[in-house]
């Protein structure tokens, strides 16, 4: 019989974490349908995002268990390829903060760096580990070459966090720090939209973010105050926002995931979005993978949360699927780990091994 702290206990905790994830994603889909029915909204965008995250997560769990080094390496190359194959996703010159397609490019490159760093930590050979780290550094430089300043900043942050993760012994402390960083950025956006910051600081941030983006956030905040319970309905922000209608190329988005959820799905939508991110952090905290892999993936996904707080990255299926894939990779249980423990555990129990 396995002890309470042995493999059976670990498997039970992973099952609980997976069940919570299914419940949270299911609630996100169900709530979008409810709010759409109440306000004649269009929930297809939310449903597609939930489906993309789920499919990416399942793919990451399976491939991460079978090929724990090759899978994240392939994910890194795929993310880089998507960013290079769509050059118009990163038109230059870039804004300091991501907007529209530029945010998607920054997110894809950030996920690629996170995957390459996870592959490096999983690689058994020093030469392969060095090659994968050079790949991550090359992707970071590519972000700068493409003109994605925001992508270069987030990729660099993930690289630095990955190196620091190798020296961190308390995984929980790192996970809490990542959660606080995402909450701080989200809180700052609400403070800017609510005009509660000092005038000088507000003007400085508006100059970096653009006045149009702040006006979109203010419209979203007004809609959330008007109907905090249900919002205005999924997909209806563009119809009711004056700032969105005045844009040269309106896309009907507030360019912030928290504000979009607040405006279109109310307080419950915001709480479900936060719950999804907290579930990912909890899954990384409980993952059987090493602490450097868990914290590296957490840093990349936190960077995606930051980009989504000030941009429109989560409106792109490639980004949501990639985020789910990286989360699945970092929470997978490699089959090679079970195989490597089979003989030592059998000998420890005194079992007779087959010739």
Short mmCIF file of C-alpha atoms in Angstrom, two decimals:
data_model
loop_
_atom_site.label_atom_id
_atom_site.label_comp_id
_atom_site.label_asym_id
_atom_site.label_seq_id
_atom_site.Cartn_x
_atom_site.Cartn_y
_atom_site.Cartn_z
CA UNK A 1 0.00 0.00 0.00
CA UNK A 2 1.29 3.48 -0.86
CA UNK A 3 1.72 5.95 1.95
CA UNK A 4 -0.39 9.07 2.32
CA UNK A 5 2.46 11.08 0.88
CA UNK A 6 3.32 8.62 -1.87
CA UNK A 7 2.33 8.25 -5.52
CA UNK A 8 -1.33 7.52 -4.74
CA UNK A 9 -1.67 10.76 -2.79
CA UNK A 10 0.00 12.71 -5.60
CA UNK A 11 -2.34 11.16 -8.15
CA UNK A 12 -5.36 12.00 -6.01
CA UNK A 13 -4.29 15.65 -5.72
CA UNK A 14 -3.80 15.87 -9.49
CA UNK A 15 -7.24 14.41 -10.06
CA UNK A 16 -8.77 17.00 -7.74
CA UNK A 17 -6.93 19.79 -9.57
CA UNK A 18 -8.13 18.47 -12.94
CA UNK A 19 -11.71 18.27 -11.66
CA UNK A 20 -11.54 21.86 -10.47
CA UNK A 21 -10.25 22.93 -13.88
CA UNK A 22 -13.10 21.17 -15.65
CA UNK A 23 -15.59 22.84 -13.31
CA UNK A 24 -14.11 26.31 -13.81
CA UNK A 25 -13.95 26.07 -17.61
CA UNK A 26 -17.45 24.58 -17.71
CA UNK A 27 -18.73 27.45 -15.57
CA UNK A 28 -17.12 29.98 -17.92
CA UNK A 29 -18.91 28.44 -20.89
CA UNK A 30 -22.23 28.11 -19.04
CA UNK A 31 -22.17 31.69 -17.74
CA UNK A 32 -21.50 33.08 -21.22
CA UNK A 33 -24.58 31.21 -22.48
CA UNK A 34 -26.68 32.53 -19.60
CA UNK A 35 -25.67 36.15 -20.08
CA UNK A 36 -26.10 35.83 -23.85
CA UNK A 37 -29.63 34.50 -23.39
CA UNK A 38 -30.52 37.37 -21.05
CA UNK A 39 -29.23 40.14 -23.36
CA UNK A 40 -29.34 38.57 -26.83
CA UNK A 41 -25.56 38.37 -26.90
CA UNK A 42 -23.12 36.32 -28.95
CA UNK A 43 -21.25 33.80 -26.79
CA UNK A 44 -19.34 32.16 -29.65
CA UNK A 45 -16.12 34.01 -28.88
CA UNK A 46 -16.05 32.90 -25.25
CA UNK A 47 -17.01 29.35 -26.16
CA UNK A 48 -14.23 29.20 -28.75
CA UNK A 49 -11.70 30.47 -26.20
CA UNK A 50 -12.79 27.86 -23.64
CA UNK A 51 -12.59 25.14 -26.29
CA UNK A 52 -9.12 26.29 -27.39
CA UNK A 53 -7.78 26.31 -23.83
CA UNK A 54 -9.27 22.88 -23.14
CA UNK A 55 -7.91 21.36 -26.34
CA UNK A 56 -4.50 22.91 -25.81
CA UNK A 57 -4.36 21.73 -22.21
CA UNK A 58 -5.30 18.16 -23.14
CA UNK A 59 -2.74 18.13 -25.95
CA UNK A 60 -0.06 19.43 -23.59
CA UNK A 61 -0.84 16.84 -20.93
CA UNK A 62 -0.67 13.97 -23.42
CA UNK A 63 2.41 15.07 -25.35
CA UNK A 64 4.17 16.19 -22.17
CA UNK A 65 3.69 12.73 -20.70
CA UNK A 66 4.95 10.93 -23.81
CA UNK A 67 7.80 13.21 -24.94
CA UNK A 68 8.57 15.69 -22.13
CA UNK A 69 11.47 17.33 -24.00
CA UNK A 70 10.36 17.17 -27.63
CA UNK A 71 6.84 18.44 -26.94
CA UNK A 72 7.80 21.84 -25.44
CA UNK A 73 10.53 22.20 -28.06
CA UNK A 74 7.96 21.68 -30.79
CA UNK A 75 5.66 24.16 -29.05
CA UNK A 76 8.42 26.77 -28.99
CA UNK A 77 9.11 26.33 -32.71
CA UNK A 78 5.39 26.45 -33.50
CA UNK A 79 4.95 29.70 -31.58
CA UNK A 80 7.93 31.24 -33.33
CA UNK A 81 6.67 30.04 -36.69
CA UNK A 82 3.23 31.55 -36.14
CA UNK A 83 4.76 34.90 -35.23
CA UNK A 84 7.02 34.85 -38.31
CA UNK A 85 4.32 33.57 -40.67
CA UNK A 86 2.09 36.55 -39.90
CA UNK A 87 4.34 39.58 -40.29
CA UNK A 88 1.39 41.97 -40.17
CA UNK A 89 0.71 40.88 -36.60
CA UNK A 90 3.57 43.14 -35.56
CA UNK A 91 3.48 46.32 -37.65
CA UNK A 92 6.27 48.72 -36.80
CA UNK A 93 6.84 50.93 -35.06
CA UNK A 94 5.27 49.32 -32.01
CA UNK A 95 3.55 50.95 -29.09
CA UNK A 96 5.03 50.39 -25.65
CA UNK A 97 1.92 48.44 -24.65
CA UNK A 98 0.42 45.83 -26.97
CA UNK A 99 -2.67 46.70 -28.94
CA UNK A 100 -4.66 44.34 -31.15
CA UNK A 101 -2.51 42.13 -33.33
CA UNK A 102 0.68 43.40 -31.73
CA UNK A 103 -0.43 41.87 -28.44
CA UNK A 104 -1.00 38.52 -30.13
CA UNK A 105 2.55 38.56 -31.51
CA UNK A 106 3.97 39.41 -28.10
CA UNK A 107 1.93 36.61 -26.52
CA UNK A 108 2.99 34.00 -29.08
CA UNK A 109 6.67 34.86 -28.68
CA UNK A 110 6.35 34.81 -24.90
CA UNK A 111 4.75 31.37 -24.97
CA UNK A 112 7.51 30.19 -27.32
CA UNK A 113 10.22 31.36 -24.91
CA UNK A 114 8.43 29.71 -21.99
CA UNK A 115 8.16 26.41 -23.87
CA UNK A 116 11.84 26.50 -24.88
CA UNK A 117 12.91 27.16 -21.29
CA UNK A 118 10.70 24.32 -20.01
CA UNK A 119 12.25 22.01 -22.60
CA UNK A 120 15.71 23.09 -21.44
CA UNK A 121 14.94 22.26 -17.82
CA UNK A 122 13.56 18.85 -18.86
CA UNK A 123 16.52 17.99 -21.12
CA UNK A 124 18.89 15.39 -19.58
CA UNK A 125 22.00 16.29 -21.59
CA UNK A 126 23.88 19.56 -20.88
CA UNK A 127 24.51 20.17 -24.58
CA UNK A 128 20.82 19.86 -25.42
CA UNK A 129 19.92 22.08 -22.50
CA UNK A 130 22.30 24.74 -23.74
CA UNK A 131 20.90 24.53 -27.27
CA UNK A 132 17.35 25.00 -26.00
CA UNK A 133 18.35 27.99 -23.91
CA UNK A 134 19.99 29.50 -26.96
CA UNK A 135 16.72 28.91 -28.81
CA UNK A 136 14.87 30.84 -26.10
CA UNK A 137 17.39 33.67 -26.35
CA UNK A 138 17.05 33.67 -30.13
CA UNK A 139 13.27 33.97 -29.90
CA UNK A 140 13.71 36.92 -27.54
CA UNK A 141 15.97 38.65 -30.04
CA UNK A 142 13.49 37.84 -32.81
CA UNK A 143 10.84 39.79 -30.90
CA UNK A 144 13.06 42.84 -31.05
CA UNK A 145 13.79 42.30 -34.75
CA UNK A 146 10.07 42.09 -35.49
CA UNK A 147 9.60 45.41 -33.73
CA UNK A 148 7.57 43.95 -30.86
CA UNK A 149 8.97 45.93 -27.93
CA UNK A 150 6.34 44.54 -25.58
CA UNK A 151 7.18 41.02 -26.72
CA UNK A 152 10.88 41.62 -26.12
CA UNK A 153 10.14 42.85 -22.58
CA UNK A 154 7.93 39.88 -21.69
CA UNK A 155 10.28 37.34 -23.30
CA UNK A 156 13.20 38.79 -21.36
CA UNK A 157 11.18 38.65 -18.16
CA UNK A 158 10.37 34.97 -18.74
CA UNK A 159 14.05 34.19 -19.43
CA UNK A 160 15.15 35.88 -16.22
CA UNK A 161 12.41 34.19 -14.20
CA UNK A 162 13.42 30.83 -15.65
CA UNK A 163 17.03 31.28 -14.55
CA UNK A 164 15.89 32.44 -11.10
CA UNK A 165 13.55 29.44 -10.81
CA UNK A 166 16.54 27.12 -10.83
CA UNK A 167 17.63 28.57 -7.47
CA UNK A 168 14.21 28.76 -5.85
CA UNK A 169 13.35 26.04 -3.38
CA UNK A 170 9.92 27.22 -2.23
CA UNK A 171 7.63 26.72 -5.21
CA UNK A 172 4.62 28.11 -3.38
CA UNK A 173 6.36 31.42 -2.77
CA UNK A 174 7.09 31.80 -6.47
CA UNK A 175 3.50 30.94 -7.43
CA UNK A 176 2.15 33.52 -4.97
CA UNK A 177 4.50 36.13 -6.40
CA UNK A 178 3.27 35.44 -9.93
CA UNK A 179 -0.34 35.76 -8.82
CA UNK A 180 0.35 39.05 -7.08
CA UNK A 181 2.10 40.41 -10.19
CA UNK A 182 -0.94 39.65 -12.36
CA UNK A 183 -3.30 41.11 -9.76
CA UNK A 184 -1.18 44.27 -9.51
CA UNK A 185 -1.35 44.92 -13.26
CA UNK A 186 -5.10 44.24 -13.36
CA UNK A 187 -5.62 46.56 -10.40
CA UNK A 188 -3.55 49.27 -12.06
CA UNK A 189 -5.75 49.17 -15.17
CA UNK A 190 -8.86 49.56 -13.02
CA UNK A 191 -7.25 52.49 -11.22
CA UNK A 192 -6.45 54.18 -14.54
CA UNK A 193 -9.95 53.66 -15.92
CA UNK A 194 -11.51 54.82 -12.67
CA UNK A 195 -9.31 57.94 -12.65
CA UNK A 196 -8.25 57.40 -9.03
CA UNK A 197 -4.52 57.91 -9.59
CA UNK A 198 -2.77 61.28 -9.25
CA UNK A 199 -3.17 63.48 -12.34
CA UNK A 200 0.50 63.41 -13.27
CA UNK A 201 0.75 59.64 -13.05
CA UNK A 202 -2.50 59.19 -14.95
CA UNK A 203 -1.34 61.43 -17.79
CA UNK A 204 1.96 59.58 -18.00
CA UNK A 205 0.27 56.17 -18.19
CA UNK A 206 -2.28 57.41 -20.71
CA UNK A 207 0.59 58.56 -22.89
CA UNK A 208 2.04 55.06 -22.85
CA UNK A 209 -1.27 53.24 -23.27
CA UNK A 210 -2.96 55.75 -25.64
CA UNK A 211 -6.00 57.84 -24.79
CA UNK A 212 -8.24 55.72 -27.02
CA UNK A 213 -7.48 52.57 -25.04
CA UNK A 214 -8.26 54.30 -21.75
CA UNK A 215 -11.55 55.55 -23.18
CA UNK A 216 -12.44 51.98 -24.15
CA UNK A 217 -11.74 50.88 -20.58
CA UNK A 218 -13.88 53.70 -19.20
CA UNK A 219 -16.77 52.68 -21.43
CA UNK A 220 -16.41 49.10 -20.22
CA UNK A 221 -16.34 50.25 -16.60
CA UNK A 222 -19.49 52.30 -17.17
CA UNK A 223 -21.28 49.26 -18.63
CA UNK A 224 -20.16 47.15 -15.69
CA UNK A 225 -21.56 49.70 -13.24
CA UNK A 226 -24.81 49.87 -15.18
CA UNK A 227 -25.45 46.11 -14.93
CA UNK A 228 -22.95 44.54 -12.56
CA UNK A 229 -24.84 41.27 -12.30
CA UNK A 230 -25.09 40.15 -15.93
CA UNK A 231 -23.27 42.79 -17.98
CA UNK A 232 -24.51 43.84 -21.40
CA UNK A 233 -24.09 40.41 -22.96
CA UNK A 234 -21.18 38.68 -24.74
CA UNK A 235 -20.11 40.35 -27.96
CA UNK A 236 -22.16 43.53 -27.40
CA UNK A 237 -19.45 45.91 -26.20
CA UNK A 238 -18.81 47.28 -29.69
CA UNK A 239 -22.50 48.08 -30.16
CA UNK A 240 -22.75 50.17 -26.98
CA UNK A 241 -19.31 51.80 -26.73
CA UNK A 242 -18.89 55.30 -28.17
CA UNK A 243 -15.10 54.99 -28.09
CA UNK A 244 -15.22 51.73 -30.05
CA UNK A 245 -17.47 53.28 -32.70
CA UNK A 246 -15.11 56.25 -33.13
CA UNK A 247 -12.06 54.05 -33.79
CA UNK A 248 -10.54 54.11 -37.28
CA UNK A 249 -10.63 50.31 -37.41
CA UNK A 250 -13.21 49.27 -34.79
CA UNK A 251 -13.06 45.67 -33.62
CA UNK A 252 -15.72 45.85 -30.90
CA UNK A 253 -13.25 44.97 -28.12
CA UNK A 254 -12.19 46.96 -25.04
CA UNK A 255 -8.64 45.64 -25.40
CA UNK A 256 -8.54 44.20 -21.90
CA UNK A 257 -9.79 40.78 -20.86
CA UNK A 258 -10.90 41.83 -17.34
CA UNK A 259 -12.76 44.87 -18.68
CA UNK A 260 -14.38 42.84 -21.43
CA UNK A 261 -15.62 40.26 -18.95
CA UNK A 262 -16.86 42.98 -16.58
CA UNK A 263 -18.72 44.85 -19.31
CA UNK A 264 -20.22 41.85 -21.08
CA UNK A 265 -20.65 39.27 -18.28
CA UNK A 266 -20.66 41.28 -15.07
CA UNK A 267 -18.90 40.59 -11.79
CA UNK A 268 -19.39 36.85 -12.11
CA UNK A 269 -17.54 36.88 -15.43
CA UNK A 270 -14.57 38.66 -13.85
CA UNK A 271 -14.54 36.20 -10.96
CA UNK A 272 -14.61 33.25 -13.35
CA UNK A 273 -11.70 34.71 -15.33
CA UNK A 274 -9.73 35.14 -12.10
CA UNK A 275 -10.70 31.63 -11.02
CA UNK A 276 -9.35 30.19 -14.28
CA UNK A 277 -6.00 31.89 -13.74
CA UNK A 278 -5.88 30.82 -10.09
CA UNK A 279 -6.62 27.25 -11.12
CA UNK A 280 -3.66 27.28 -13.51
CA UNK A 281 -1.37 28.57 -10.76
CA UNK A 282 -2.69 25.92 -8.35
CA UNK A 283 -2.13 23.19 -10.93
CA UNK A 284 1.46 24.40 -11.40
CA UNK A 285 1.94 24.39 -7.64
CA UNK A 286 0.77 20.74 -7.40
CA UNK A 287 2.45 19.49 -10.60
CA UNK A 288 4.85 16.52 -10.33
CA UNK A 289 7.26 18.31 -12.66
CA UNK A 290 10.30 20.06 -11.22
CA UNK A 291 10.05 23.50 -9.63
CA UNK A 292 12.00 25.25 -12.44
CA UNK A 293 9.57 23.90 -15.04
CA UNK A 294 6.53 24.85 -12.97
CA UNK A 295 7.73 28.38 -12.27
CA UNK A 296 8.96 28.96 -15.83
CA UNK A 297 5.58 28.01 -17.23
CA UNK A 298 3.94 30.11 -14.54
CA UNK A 299 6.05 33.12 -15.48
CA UNK A 300 5.10 32.78 -19.17
CA UNK A 301 1.40 32.40 -18.38
CA UNK A 302 1.53 35.35 -15.99
CA UNK A 303 3.08 37.41 -18.78
CA UNK A 304 0.15 36.38 -20.99
CA UNK A 305 -2.22 37.52 -18.24
CA UNK A 306 -0.44 40.88 -18.12
CA UNK A 307 -0.64 41.27 -21.90
CA UNK A 308 -4.33 40.32 -21.81
CA UNK A 309 -4.98 42.94 -19.12
CA UNK A 310 -3.84 45.75 -21.41
CA UNK A 311 -4.42 44.22 -24.83
CA UNK A 312 -6.55 41.97 -26.97
CA UNK A 313 -4.38 38.85 -27.06
CA UNK A 314 -6.98 36.41 -25.76
CA UNK A 315 -9.21 37.15 -28.74
CA UNK A 316 -6.78 35.09 -30.86
CA UNK A 317 -7.36 31.33 -30.82
CA UNK A 318 -3.65 30.61 -31.33
CA UNK A 319 -2.85 32.43 -28.08
CA UNK A 320 -5.50 30.72 -25.96
CA UNK A 321 -4.65 27.30 -27.37
CA UNK A 322 -0.93 27.95 -26.83
CA UNK A 323 -1.49 29.03 -23.24
CA UNK A 324 -3.46 25.86 -22.57
CA UNK A 325 -0.77 23.76 -24.24
CA UNK A 326 1.99 25.23 -22.07
CA UNK A 327 -0.07 24.72 -18.93
CA UNK A 328 -0.68 21.11 -19.93
CA UNK A 329 3.02 20.51 -20.58
CA UNK A 330 3.99 21.87 -17.17
CA UNK A 331 1.40 19.76 -15.33
CA UNK A 332 1.94 16.50 -17.24
CA UNK A 333 3.33 13.42 -15.53
CA UNK A 334 6.04 12.02 -17.86
CA UNK A 335 5.74 8.28 -18.37
CA UNK A 336 9.54 8.01 -18.27
CA UNK A 337 9.42 9.04 -14.61
CA UNK A 338 7.19 6.08 -13.77
CA UNK A 339 9.40 3.74 -15.77
CA UNK A 340 12.57 4.95 -14.05
CA UNK A 341 11.02 4.33 -10.63
CA UNK A 342 9.67 0.86 -11.42
CA UNK A 343 12.88 -1.10 -10.81
CA UNK A 344 14.10 0.79 -7.71
CA UNK A 345 10.65 0.64 -6.08
CA UNK A 346 10.31 -3.07 -6.84
CA UNK A 347 13.72 -3.78 -5.33
CA UNK A 348 12.84 -1.71 -2.27
CA UNK A 349 9.70 -3.82 -1.78
CA UNK A 350 11.68 -7.04 -2.28
CA UNK A 351 9.76 -8.04 -5.41
CA UNK A 352 11.41 -10.52 -7.75
CA UNK A 353 12.25 -8.89 -11.07
CA UNK A 354 11.72 -10.70 -14.34
CA UNK A 355 14.96 -11.61 -16.18
#
